[in-house]
PDB file of C-alpha atoms in Angstrom:
ATOM      1  CA  ARG A   1       0.000   0.000   0.000  1.00  0.00           C
ATOM      2  CA  THR A   2       1.266   3.488  -0.769  1.00  0.00           C
ATOM      3  CA  SER A   3       0.230   6.568   1.206  1.00  0.00           C
ATOM      4  CA  MET A   4      -2.151   8.920  -0.653  1.00  0.00           C
ATOM      5  CA  SER A   5      -0.691  11.910   1.151  1.00  0.00           C
ATOM      6  CA  SER A   6       2.643  11.381  -0.521  1.00  0.00           C
ATOM      7  CA  ARG A   7       2.643  13.391  -3.738  1.00  0.00           C
ATOM      8  CA  THR A   8       5.725  11.562  -4.940  1.00  0.00           C
ATOM      9  CA  ALA A   9       4.183   8.133  -4.783  1.00  0.00           C
ATOM     10  CA  ALA A  10       3.696   7.451  -8.471  1.00  0.00           C
ATOM     11  CA  VAL A  11       3.379   3.731  -8.090  1.00  0.00           C
ATOM     12  CA  SER A  12      -0.206   3.748  -6.724  1.00  0.00           C
ATOM     13  CA  THR A  13      -2.652   2.876  -9.449  1.00  0.00           C
ATOM     14  CA  ILE A  14      -6.358   3.581  -9.730  1.00  0.00           C
ATOM     15  CA  HIS A  15      -8.563   1.430 -11.871  1.00  0.00           C
ATOM     16  CA  ALA A  16     -11.385   3.766 -12.924  1.00  0.00           C
ATOM     17  CA  SER A  17     -14.545   2.431 -14.437  1.00  0.00           C
ATOM     18  CA  SER A  18     -17.296   4.495 -16.092  1.00  0.00           C
ATOM     19  CA  THR A  19     -21.056   4.158 -15.510  1.00  0.00           C
ATOM     20  CA  GLY A  20     -21.248   2.101 -18.685  1.00  0.00           C
ATOM     21  CA  GLY A  21     -19.084  -0.538 -17.033  1.00  0.00           C
ATOM     22  CA  ARG A  22     -16.027  -0.002 -19.208  1.00  0.00           C
ATOM     23  CA  ARG A  23     -12.754  -0.094 -17.296  1.00  0.00           C
ATOM     24  CA  ALA A  24     -10.470   2.815 -18.060  1.00  0.00           C
ATOM     25  CA  ARG A  25      -6.743   2.377 -18.395  1.00  0.00           C
ATOM     26  CA  ASN A  26      -4.559   2.470 -15.323  1.00  0.00           C
ATOM     27  CA  MET A  27      -3.523   5.972 -14.410  1.00  0.00           C
ATOM     28  CA  SER A  28      -0.728   6.978 -12.099  1.00  0.00           C
ATOM     29  CA  TRP A  29      -1.618   9.142  -9.088  1.00  0.00           C
ATOM     30  CA  ARG A  30      -0.357  12.295 -10.743  1.00  0.00           C
ATOM     31  CA  ARG A  31      -2.168  11.643 -14.007  1.00  0.00           C
ATOM     32  CA  ALA A  32      -5.336  10.750 -12.068  1.00  0.00           C
ATOM     33  CA  SER A  33      -5.014  13.981 -10.096  1.00  0.00           C
ATOM     34  CA  ALA A  34      -4.883  16.050 -13.267  1.00  0.00           C
ATOM     35  CA  HIS A  35      -7.728  14.031 -14.808  1.00  0.00           C
ATOM     36  CA  TRP A  36      -9.976  14.496 -11.774  1.00  0.00           C
ATOM     37  CA  THR A  37      -9.254  18.206 -11.692  1.00  0.00           C
ATOM     38  CA  ARG A  38     -10.505  18.582 -15.265  1.00  0.00           C
ATOM     39  CA  SER A  39     -13.458  16.205 -14.771  1.00  0.00           C
ATOM     40  CA  ALA A  40     -14.588  17.273 -11.294  1.00  0.00           C
ATOM     41  CA  PRO A  41     -18.285  17.765 -12.193  1.00  0.00           C
ATOM     42  CA  LEU A  42     -18.497  14.220 -13.566  1.00  0.00           C
ATOM     43  CA  ALA A  43     -16.708  12.359 -10.783  1.00  0.00           C
ATOM     44  CA  SER A  44     -18.772  10.608  -8.148  1.00  0.00           C
ATOM     45  CA  VAL A  45     -15.684  10.453  -5.900  1.00  0.00           C
ATOM     46  CA  THR A  46     -13.645  13.650  -5.722  1.00  0.00           C
ATOM     47  CA  LEU A  47      -9.967  14.019  -5.099  1.00  0.00           C
ATOM     48  CA  ALA A  48     -10.566  15.608  -1.705  1.00  0.00           C
ATOM     49  CA  ARG A  49     -12.728  12.707  -0.573  1.00  0.00           C
ATOM     50  CA  ALA A  50     -10.146  10.208  -1.791  1.00  0.00           C
ATOM     51  CA  ALA A  51      -7.435  12.032   0.182  1.00  0.00           C
ATOM     52  CA  ARG A  52      -9.530  11.784   3.347  1.00  0.00           C
ATOM     53  CA  ILE A  53      -9.695   8.013   2.967  1.00  0.00           C
ATOM     54  CA  GLY A  54      -5.988   7.957   3.820  1.00  0.00           C
ATOM     55  CA  GLN A  55      -4.955   4.741   2.121  1.00  0.00           C
ATOM     56  CA  LEU A  56      -5.952   3.478  -1.330  1.00  0.00           C
ATOM     57  CA  GLY A  57      -4.994  -0.006  -2.380  1.00  0.00           C
ATOM     58  CA  ARG A  58      -3.438  -0.815  -5.705  1.00  0.00           C
ATOM     59  CA  ASP A  59      -6.490  -2.789  -6.742  1.00  0.00           C
ATOM     60  CA  ALA A  60      -9.114  -0.280  -5.497  1.00  0.00           C
ATOM     61  CA  THR A  61     -11.822   0.722  -7.942  1.00  0.00           C
ATOM     62  CA  VAL A  62     -13.362   4.222  -8.257  1.00  0.00           C
ATOM     63  CA  THR A  63     -16.607   4.630 -10.184  1.00  0.00           C
ATOM     64  CA  PHE A  64     -17.227   7.717 -12.272  1.00  0.00           C
ATOM     65  CA  ALA A  65     -20.824   8.702 -12.970  1.00  0.00           C
ATOM     66  CA  SER A  66     -22.321  11.466 -15.065  1.00  0.00           C
ATOM     67  CA  SER A  67     -25.000  13.418 -13.216  1.00  0.00           C
ATOM     68  CA  ALA A  68     -27.035  13.580 -16.424  1.00  0.00           C
ATOM     69  CA  SER A  69     -27.378   9.831 -16.837  1.00  0.00           C
ATOM     70  CA  SER A  70     -27.018   8.390 -13.355  1.00  0.00           C
ATOM     71  CA  PRO A  71     -30.068   6.458 -12.088  1.00  0.00           C
ATOM     72  CA  PRO A  72     -31.925   7.724  -9.023  1.00  0.00           C
ATOM     73  CA  ALA A  73     -30.776   6.633  -5.610  1.00  0.00           C
ATOM     74  CA  SER A  74     -32.200   3.454  -4.175  1.00  0.00           C
ATOM     75  CA  GLY A  75     -34.272   5.529  -1.743  1.00  0.00           C
ATOM     76  CA  ALA A  76     -35.948   7.582  -4.485  1.00  0.00           C
ATOM     77  CA  ARG A  77     -39.751   7.743  -4.360  1.00  0.00           C
ATOM     78  CA  LYS A  78     -41.632   5.716  -6.953  1.00  0.00           C
ATOM     79  CA  THR A  79     -44.119   7.729  -8.996  1.00  0.00           C
ATOM     80  CA  LEU A  80     -47.214   6.758 -10.955  1.00  0.00           C
ATOM     81  CA  MET A  81     -48.653   9.350 -13.348  1.00  0.00           C
ATOM     82  CA  ILE A  82     -52.077   9.041 -14.991  1.00  0.00           C
ATOM     83  CA  VAL A  83     -52.790  10.729 -18.342  1.00  0.00           C
ATOM     84  CA  GLU A  84     -55.746  10.365 -20.692  1.00  0.00           C
ATOM     85  CA  SER A  85     -54.067   9.264 -23.926  1.00  0.00           C
ATOM     86  CA  PRO A  86     -51.865   6.170 -24.237  1.00  0.00           C
ATOM     87  CA  ALA A  87     -49.993   7.938 -27.039  1.00  0.00           C
ATOM     88  CA  LYS A  88     -48.697  10.461 -24.484  1.00  0.00           C
ATOM     89  CA  ALA A  89     -47.772   7.906 -21.821  1.00  0.00           C
ATOM     90  CA  LYS A  90     -44.529   6.512 -23.292  1.00  0.00           C
ATOM     91  CA  THR A  91     -43.188   9.946 -24.206  1.00  0.00           C
ATOM     92  CA  ILE A  92     -43.888  11.411 -20.768  1.00  0.00           C
ATOM     93  CA  GLU A  93     -42.435   8.327 -19.060  1.00  0.00           C
ATOM     94  CA  ARG A  94     -39.123   8.985 -20.821  1.00  0.00           C
ATOM     95  CA  TYR A  95     -39.190  12.563 -19.543  1.00  0.00           C
ATOM     96  CA  LEU A  96     -39.749  11.481 -15.936  1.00  0.00           C
ATOM     97  CA  GLY A  97     -36.951   8.941 -15.986  1.00  0.00           C
ATOM     98  CA  ALA A  98     -36.303   5.883 -13.856  1.00  0.00           C
ATOM     99  CA  GLY A  99     -38.614   5.200 -10.945  1.00  0.00           C
ATOM    100  CA  ALA A 100     -41.655   6.622 -12.752  1.00  0.00           C
ATOM    101  CA  LYS A 101     -44.470   4.872 -14.606  1.00  0.00           C
ATOM    102  CA  VAL A 102     -47.119   6.548 -16.779  1.00  0.00           C
ATOM    103  CA  LEU A 103     -50.478   4.916 -17.554  1.00  0.00           C
ATOM    104  CA  ALA A 104     -53.491   6.064 -19.551  1.00  0.00           C
ATOM    105  CA  SER A 105     -57.083   6.246 -18.335  1.00  0.00           C
ATOM    106  CA  TYR A 106     -58.333   6.176 -21.954  1.00  0.00           C
ATOM    107  CA  GLY A 107     -60.657   9.083 -21.222  1.00  0.00           C
ATOM    108  CA  HIS A 108     -63.393   8.826 -18.597  1.00  0.00           C
ATOM    109  CA  VAL A 109     -63.244   5.935 -16.131  1.00  0.00           C
ATOM    110  CA  ARG A 110     -67.005   5.923 -15.457  1.00  0.00           C
ATOM    111  CA  ASP A 111     -70.255   7.540 -16.612  1.00  0.00           C
ATOM    112  CA  LEU A 112     -73.913   7.801 -15.663  1.00  0.00           C
ATOM    113  CA  VAL A 113     -75.991   4.632 -15.759  1.00  0.00           C
ATOM    114  CA  ASN A 114     -78.088   4.670 -18.917  1.00  0.00           C
ATOM    115  CA  LYS A 115     -81.486   4.330 -17.285  1.00  0.00           C
ATOM    116  CA  ARG A 116     -84.110   6.478 -15.626  1.00  0.00           C
ATOM    117  CA  GLY A 117     -83.192   7.646 -12.148  1.00  0.00           C
ATOM    118  CA  SER A 118     -79.460   8.015 -12.682  1.00  0.00           C
ATOM    119  CA  VAL A 119     -79.807  11.706 -11.788  1.00  0.00           C
ATOM    120  CA  ARG A 120     -82.169  12.425  -8.907  1.00  0.00           C
ATOM    121  CA  PRO A 121     -82.943  16.143  -8.387  1.00  0.00           C
ATOM    122  CA  GLU A 122     -85.079  15.337  -5.337  1.00  0.00           C
ATOM    123  CA  GLU A 123     -81.941  13.928  -3.633  1.00  0.00           C
ATOM    124  CA  SER A 124     -79.781  17.016  -4.180  1.00  0.00           C
ATOM    125  CA  PHE A 125     -79.001  15.766  -7.693  1.00  0.00           C
ATOM    126  CA  ALA A 126     -77.485  12.488  -6.545  1.00  0.00           C
ATOM    127  CA  MET A 127     -75.995  10.470  -9.427  1.00  0.00           C
ATOM    128  CA  THR A 128     -75.454   6.770 -10.097  1.00  0.00           C
ATOM    129  CA  TRP A 129     -72.261   5.858 -11.974  1.00  0.00           C
ATOM    130  CA  THR A 130     -71.103   2.777 -13.852  1.00  0.00           C
ATOM    131  CA  SER A 131     -68.080   1.682 -15.901  1.00  0.00           C
ATOM    132  CA  THR A 132     -67.792  -0.149 -19.195  1.00  0.00           C
ATOM    133  CA  SER A 133     -65.542  -3.189 -19.616  1.00  0.00           C
ATOM    134  CA  ARG A 134     -62.875  -1.009 -21.228  1.00  0.00           C
ATOM    135  CA  GLN A 135     -63.038   1.476 -18.372  1.00  0.00           C
ATOM    136  CA  ARG A 136     -62.803  -1.312 -15.800  1.00  0.00           C
ATOM    137  CA  ALA A 137     -59.740  -2.721 -17.575  1.00  0.00           C
ATOM    138  CA  ALA A 138     -58.019   0.675 -17.525  1.00  0.00           C
ATOM    139  CA  LEU A 139     -58.822   1.081 -13.829  1.00  0.00           C
ATOM    140  CA  LYS A 140     -57.439  -2.388 -13.035  1.00  0.00           C
ATOM    141  CA  ASP A 141     -54.141  -1.509 -14.712  1.00  0.00           C
ATOM    142  CA  ILE A 142     -53.969   1.617 -12.579  1.00  0.00           C
ATOM    143  CA  THR A 143     -54.824  -0.124  -9.314  1.00  0.00           C
ATOM    144  CA  ASP A 144     -52.276  -2.881 -10.005  1.00  0.00           C
ATOM    145  CA  ALA A 145     -49.547  -0.330 -10.724  1.00  0.00           C
ATOM    146  CA  LEU A 146     -50.442   1.619  -7.592  1.00  0.00           C
ATOM    147  CA  LYS A 147     -48.981  -1.073  -5.339  1.00  0.00           C
ATOM    148  CA  GLY A 148     -45.634   0.030  -3.959  1.00  0.00           C
ATOM    149  CA  VAL A 149     -45.953   3.546  -5.394  1.00  0.00           C
ATOM    150  CA  ASP A 150     -45.115   6.551  -3.207  1.00  0.00           C
ATOM    151  CA  VAL A 151     -46.546   9.358  -5.379  1.00  0.00           C
ATOM    152  CA  LEU A 152     -49.681   9.407  -7.552  1.00  0.00           C
ATOM    153  CA  LEU A 153     -49.834  12.243 -10.072  1.00  0.00           C
ATOM    154  CA  LEU A 154     -53.190  12.863 -11.767  1.00  0.00           C
ATOM    155  CA  ALA A 155     -52.125  14.457 -15.053  1.00  0.00           C
ATOM    156  CA  THR A 156     -55.329  14.346 -17.093  1.00  0.00           C
ATOM    157  CA  ASP A 157     -56.077  17.242 -19.447  1.00  0.00           C
ATOM    158  CA  PRO A 158     -56.315  20.739 -17.903  1.00  0.00           C
ATOM    159  CA  ASP A 159     -59.882  21.350 -19.125  1.00  0.00           C
ATOM    160  CA  ARG A 160     -63.166  20.658 -17.307  1.00  0.00           C
ATOM    161  CA  GLU A 161     -63.434  17.065 -18.545  1.00  0.00           C
ATOM    162  CA  GLY A 162     -59.850  16.321 -17.547  1.00  0.00           C
ATOM    163  CA  GLU A 163     -60.482  17.684 -14.064  1.00  0.00           C
ATOM    164  CA  ALA A 164     -63.562  15.471 -13.793  1.00  0.00           C
ATOM    165  CA  ILE A 165     -61.605  12.377 -14.861  1.00  0.00           C
ATOM    166  CA  SER A 166     -59.057  12.988 -12.101  1.00  0.00           C
ATOM    167  CA  TRP A 167     -61.877  13.486  -9.592  1.00  0.00           C
ATOM    168  CA  HIS A 168     -63.663  10.304 -10.692  1.00  0.00           C
ATOM    169  CA  LEU A 169     -60.433   8.316 -10.507  1.00  0.00           C
ATOM    170  CA  LEU A 170     -59.714   9.623  -7.029  1.00  0.00           C
ATOM    171  CA  GLU A 171     -63.236   8.786  -5.843  1.00  0.00           C
ATOM    172  CA  MET A 172     -63.039   5.262  -7.251  1.00  0.00           C
ATOM    173  CA  LEU A 173     -59.702   4.640  -5.547  1.00  0.00           C
ATOM    174  CA  LYS A 174     -61.239   5.864  -2.283  1.00  0.00           C
ATOM    175  CA  GLU A 175     -64.141   3.454  -2.695  1.00  0.00           C
ATOM    176  CA  LYS A 176     -61.657   0.612  -3.206  1.00  0.00           C
ATOM    177  CA  ARG A 177     -59.672   1.813  -0.159  1.00  0.00           C
ATOM    178  CA  LEU A 178     -56.475   2.033  -2.188  1.00  0.00           C
ATOM    179  CA  LEU A 179     -55.453   5.516  -1.043  1.00  0.00           C
ATOM    180  CA  ARG A 180     -52.951   4.660   1.649  1.00  0.00           C
ATOM    181  CA  ALA A 181     -52.046   7.181   4.334  1.00  0.00           C
ATOM    182  CA  ASP A 182     -48.472   7.327   3.024  1.00  0.00           C
ATOM    183  CA  LEU A 183     -49.525   7.827  -0.617  1.00  0.00           C
ATOM    184  CA  ASP A 184     -48.935  11.377  -1.831  1.00  0.00           C
ATOM    185  CA  VAL A 185     -51.670  12.298  -4.352  1.00  0.00           C
ATOM    186  CA  LYS A 186     -51.381  15.470  -6.413  1.00  0.00           C
ATOM    187  CA  ARG A 187     -52.955  17.014  -9.501  1.00  0.00           C
ATOM    188  CA  VAL A 188     -50.578  18.258 -12.207  1.00  0.00           C
ATOM    189  CA  THR A 189     -51.415  19.906 -15.523  1.00  0.00           C
ATOM    190  CA  PHE A 190     -49.458  20.845 -18.633  1.00  0.00           C
ATOM    191  CA  SER A 191     -50.606  22.178 -22.002  1.00  0.00           C
ATOM    192  CA  GLU A 192     -47.773  20.796 -24.118  1.00  0.00           C
ATOM    193  CA  ILE A 193     -45.928  17.487 -24.233  1.00  0.00           C
ATOM    194  CA  THR A 194     -42.378  18.733 -23.793  1.00  0.00           C
ATOM    195  CA  LYS A 195     -39.829  17.753 -21.175  1.00  0.00           C
ATOM    196  CA  THR A 196     -39.671  21.288 -19.809  1.00  0.00           C
ATOM    197  CA  ALA A 197     -43.462  21.597 -19.446  1.00  0.00           C
ATOM    198  CA  VAL A 198     -43.877  18.165 -17.875  1.00  0.00           C
ATOM    199  CA  LEU A 199     -41.066  18.567 -15.333  1.00  0.00           C
ATOM    200  CA  GLU A 200     -42.250  22.069 -14.425  1.00  0.00           C
ATOM    201  CA  ALA A 201     -45.767  20.725 -13.830  1.00  0.00           C
ATOM    202  CA  VAL A 202     -44.404  18.011 -11.567  1.00  0.00           C
ATOM    203  CA  LYS A 203     -42.593  20.678  -9.540  1.00  0.00           C
ATOM    204  CA  THR A 204     -45.825  22.683  -9.064  1.00  0.00           C
ATOM    205  CA  PRO A 205     -48.605  20.226  -8.172  1.00  0.00           C
ATOM    206  CA  ARG A 206     -51.991  21.283  -6.835  1.00  0.00           C
ATOM    207  CA  ASP A 207     -55.241  19.797  -5.526  1.00  0.00           C
ATOM    208  CA  ILE A 208     -58.376  18.953  -7.504  1.00  0.00           C
ATOM    209  CA  ASN A 209     -60.175  22.086  -8.719  1.00  0.00           C
ATOM    210  CA  VAL A 210     -63.588  21.558  -7.097  1.00  0.00           C
ATOM    211  CA  PRO A 211     -65.426  24.400  -8.929  1.00  0.00           C
ATOM    212  CA  MET A 212     -64.399  22.829 -12.270  1.00  0.00           C
ATOM    213  CA  VAL A 213     -65.721  19.466 -11.107  1.00  0.00           C
ATOM    214  CA  ASP A 214     -68.997  21.112 -10.006  1.00  0.00           C
ATOM    215  CA  ALA A 215     -69.326  22.686 -13.462  1.00  0.00           C
ATOM    216  CA  TYR A 216     -68.850  19.259 -15.034  1.00  0.00           C
ATOM    217  CA  MET A 217     -71.472  17.723 -12.742  1.00  0.00           C
ATOM    218  CA  ALA A 218     -74.008  20.437 -13.592  1.00  0.00           C
ATOM    219  CA  ARG A 219     -73.418  19.989 -17.329  1.00  0.00           C
ATOM    220  CA  ARG A 220     -73.668  16.207 -17.046  1.00  0.00           C
ATOM    221  CA  ALA A 221     -76.890  16.412 -15.016  1.00  0.00           C
ATOM    222  CA  LEU A 222     -78.507  18.763 -17.530  1.00  0.00           C
ATOM    223  CA  ASP A 223     -77.409  16.541 -20.410  1.00  0.00           C
ATOM    224  CA  TYR A 224     -79.081  13.595 -18.753  1.00  0.00           C
ATOM    225  CA  LEU A 225     -82.267  15.322 -17.580  1.00  0.00           C
ATOM    226  CA  PHE A 226     -82.902  16.844 -21.005  1.00  0.00           C
ATOM    227  CA  GLY A 227     -81.435  14.141 -23.200  1.00  0.00           C
ATOM    228  CA  PHE A 228     -82.793  11.032 -21.519  1.00  0.00           C
ATOM    229  CA  THR A 229     -86.304  12.492 -21.530  1.00  0.00           C
ATOM    230  CA  LEU A 230     -86.305  13.949 -25.022  1.00  0.00           C
ATOM    231  CA  SER A 231     -84.150  11.544 -27.025  1.00  0.00           C
ATOM    232  CA  GLY A 232     -86.837   8.856 -26.957  1.00  0.00           C
ATOM    233  CA  LEU A 233     -89.412  11.357 -28.217  1.00  0.00           C
ATOM    234  CA  LEU A 234     -86.997  12.460 -30.930  1.00  0.00           C
ATOM    235  CA  TRP A 235     -86.482   8.889 -32.080  1.00  0.00           C
ATOM    236  CA  ARG A 236     -90.222   8.186 -32.178  1.00  0.00           C
ATOM    237  CA  LYS A 237     -91.047  11.303 -34.164  1.00  0.00           C
ATOM    238  CA  LEU A 238     -87.976  11.130 -36.415  1.00  0.00           C
ATOM    239  CA  PRO A 239     -86.962   7.470 -36.853  1.00  0.00           C
ATOM    240  CA  SER A 240     -84.042   8.492 -39.050  1.00  0.00           C
ATOM    241  CA  SER A 241     -82.471  10.284 -36.058  1.00  0.00           C
ATOM    242  CA  VAL A 242     -82.168   7.157 -33.888  1.00  0.00           C
ATOM    243  CA  SER A 243     -78.376   7.562 -33.759  1.00  0.00           C
ATOM    244  CA  LEU A 244     -78.700  11.103 -32.400  1.00  0.00           C
ATOM    245  CA  SER A 245     -79.506  12.396 -28.937  1.00  0.00           C
ATOM    246  CA  ALA A 246     -81.241  15.495 -27.664  1.00  0.00           C
ATOM    247  CA  GLY A 247     -78.833  17.320 -25.378  1.00  0.00           C
ATOM    248  CA  ARG A 248     -79.115  20.405 -23.218  1.00  0.00           C
ATOM    249  CA  VAL A 249     -77.985  22.748 -26.017  1.00  0.00           C
ATOM    250  CA  GLN A 250     -79.910  21.211 -28.908  1.00  0.00           C
ATOM    251  CA  SER A 251     -83.098  20.998 -26.856  1.00  0.00           C
ATOM    252  CA  VAL A 252     -83.133  24.663 -25.891  1.00  0.00           C
ATOM    253  CA  ALA A 253     -82.188  25.775 -29.411  1.00  0.00           C
ATOM    254  CA  LEU A 254     -84.950  23.611 -30.882  1.00  0.00           C
ATOM    255  CA  ARG A 255     -87.488  25.099 -28.474  1.00  0.00           C
ATOM    256  CA  LEU A 256     -86.536  28.646 -29.460  1.00  0.00           C
ATOM    257  CA  VAL A 257     -86.896  27.765 -33.142  1.00  0.00           C
ATOM    258  CA  CYS A 258     -90.271  26.074 -32.559  1.00  0.00           C
ATOM    259  CA  GLU A 259     -91.673  28.946 -30.486  1.00  0.00           C
ATOM    260  CA  ARG A 260     -90.636  31.451 -33.129  1.00  0.00           C
ATOM    261  CA  GLU A 261     -92.179  29.337 -35.869  1.00  0.00           C
ATOM    262  CA  GLU A 262     -95.432  29.097 -33.891  1.00  0.00           C
ATOM    263  CA  GLU A 263     -95.524  32.873 -33.577  1.00  0.00           C
ATOM    264  CA  VAL A 264     -95.077  33.221 -37.334  1.00  0.00           C
ATOM    265  CA  GLU A 265     -97.846  30.731 -38.072  1.00  0.00           C
ATOM    266  CA  ALA A 266    -100.235  32.349 -35.578  1.00  0.00           C
ATOM    267  CA  PHE A 267     -99.724  35.852 -36.960  1.00  0.00           C
ATOM    268  CA  ILE A 268    -102.857  37.408 -38.566  1.00  0.00           C
ATOM    269  CA  SER A 269    -102.100  40.119 -41.062  1.00  0.00           C
ATOM    270  CA  GLU A 270    -104.226  43.292 -40.888  1.00  0.00           C
ATOM    271  CA  PRO A 271    -104.233  46.214 -43.343  1.00  0.00           C
ATOM    272  CA  TYR A 272    -103.015  49.584 -42.040  1.00  0.00           C
ATOM    273  CA  TRP A 273    -102.023  52.977 -43.419  1.00  0.00           C
ATOM    274  CA  THR A 274     -99.695  55.749 -42.443  1.00  0.00           C
ATOM    275  CA  VAL A 275    -100.352  59.436 -43.048  1.00  0.00           C
ATOM    276  CA  GLN A 276     -97.349  61.646 -43.749  1.00  0.00           C
ATOM    277  CA  ALA A 277     -97.095  65.183 -45.034  1.00  0.00           C
ATOM    278  CA  ASP A 278     -94.369  67.485 -46.286  1.00  0.00           C
ATOM    279  CA  VAL A 279     -94.829  70.691 -44.329  1.00  0.00           C
ATOM    280  CA  VAL A 280     -93.423  74.136 -45.145  1.00  0.00           C
ATOM    281  CA  THR A 281     -92.891  76.668 -42.366  1.00  0.00           C
ATOM    282  CA  LYS A 282     -93.442  80.421 -42.686  1.00  0.00           C
ATOM    283  CA  GLU A 283     -89.704  80.809 -43.037  1.00  0.00           C
ATOM    284  CA  GLY A 284     -89.754  78.452 -46.018  1.00  0.00           C
ATOM    285  CA  ALA A 285     -88.115  75.461 -44.250  1.00  0.00           C
ATOM    286  CA  THR A 286     -89.530  72.025 -45.070  1.00  0.00           C
ATOM    287  CA  PHE A 287     -89.826  68.902 -42.934  1.00  0.00           C
ATOM    288  CA  GLU A 288     -91.739  65.631 -42.948  1.00  0.00           C
ATOM    289  CA  ALA A 289     -94.582  65.122 -40.426  1.00  0.00           C
ATOM    290  CA  ALA A 290     -96.465  61.931 -39.538  1.00  0.00           C
ATOM    291  CA  LEU A 291    -100.009  61.706 -38.161  1.00  0.00           C
ATOM    292  CA  VAL A 292     -99.874  59.880 -34.803  1.00  0.00           C
ATOM    293  CA  ASN A 293    -102.933  61.173 -32.911  1.00  0.00           C
ATOM    294  CA  VAL A 294    -106.552  61.737 -33.974  1.00  0.00           C
ATOM    295  CA  ASP A 295    -109.049  63.287 -31.568  1.00  0.00           C
ATOM    296  CA  GLY A 296    -106.744  62.504 -28.634  1.00  0.00           C
ATOM    297  CA  GLY A 297    -106.296  58.869 -29.581  1.00  0.00           C
ATOM    298  CA  LYS A 298    -102.952  57.353 -30.564  1.00  0.00           C
ATOM    299  CA  LEU A 299    -102.758  55.741 -33.972  1.00  0.00           C
ATOM    300  CA  GLY A 300    -100.980  52.419 -34.523  1.00  0.00           C
TER     301      GLY A 300
END
């Protein structure tokens, strides 16, 4: 063994290996010192730390690691992110790096039951939800991946529907009692699929936007209360429209059109006349006058 504190000891040899596993050539202490000085940002063991060790054996190995490509520490928190589109999942997963998994919800994870009584105004607009086989499969993938995860990031779209999907997913996980006390759940949003936007969103998480969810619930309730009642009537009166539905917007617009058409059909035309005169003042100025009163009564 040769003392590290001796600057003249040129016989000590360091076998350096890179993160890729390739073993670098043997370097003398002086050459290694100069190499480490130039490569300080990339070295996982610095010269100062090596000096503090005191003794370094001839066969000791020092590992160099680039901070840009080194994997997270063994104690890093595991993250599961949920997005809507599977096309986005793989790209975003590359941005997040090791220790992160990204799954897709494939849109909504549940919807109103397609039968009368799914929205009950008399019960403070209580709603009954159900999931299709595809939605149940997506939820199973999420619940399976949730095991052993430390952080759950709900990264559905930033619009009203995306906020509702995150809310629904959270409620369903609560019902299944899968939200552990040590699970950190956050809502993150980004408007572009770039590494900068995604990582910035992860740094600035928030909670579910309840007013946006309430707006979704109101829209969904109106869709159901109008559509479920009127769609059947629409299909009976117009068999060719069986593939269509009467929603909250179409229904109101149709009513306005119908009421206006009824007013047009009920209108009874009556003849009338107007009396106008070109009048000349004493000064020779002219103006147009209309007859509006006769014997104290208003015309028209």
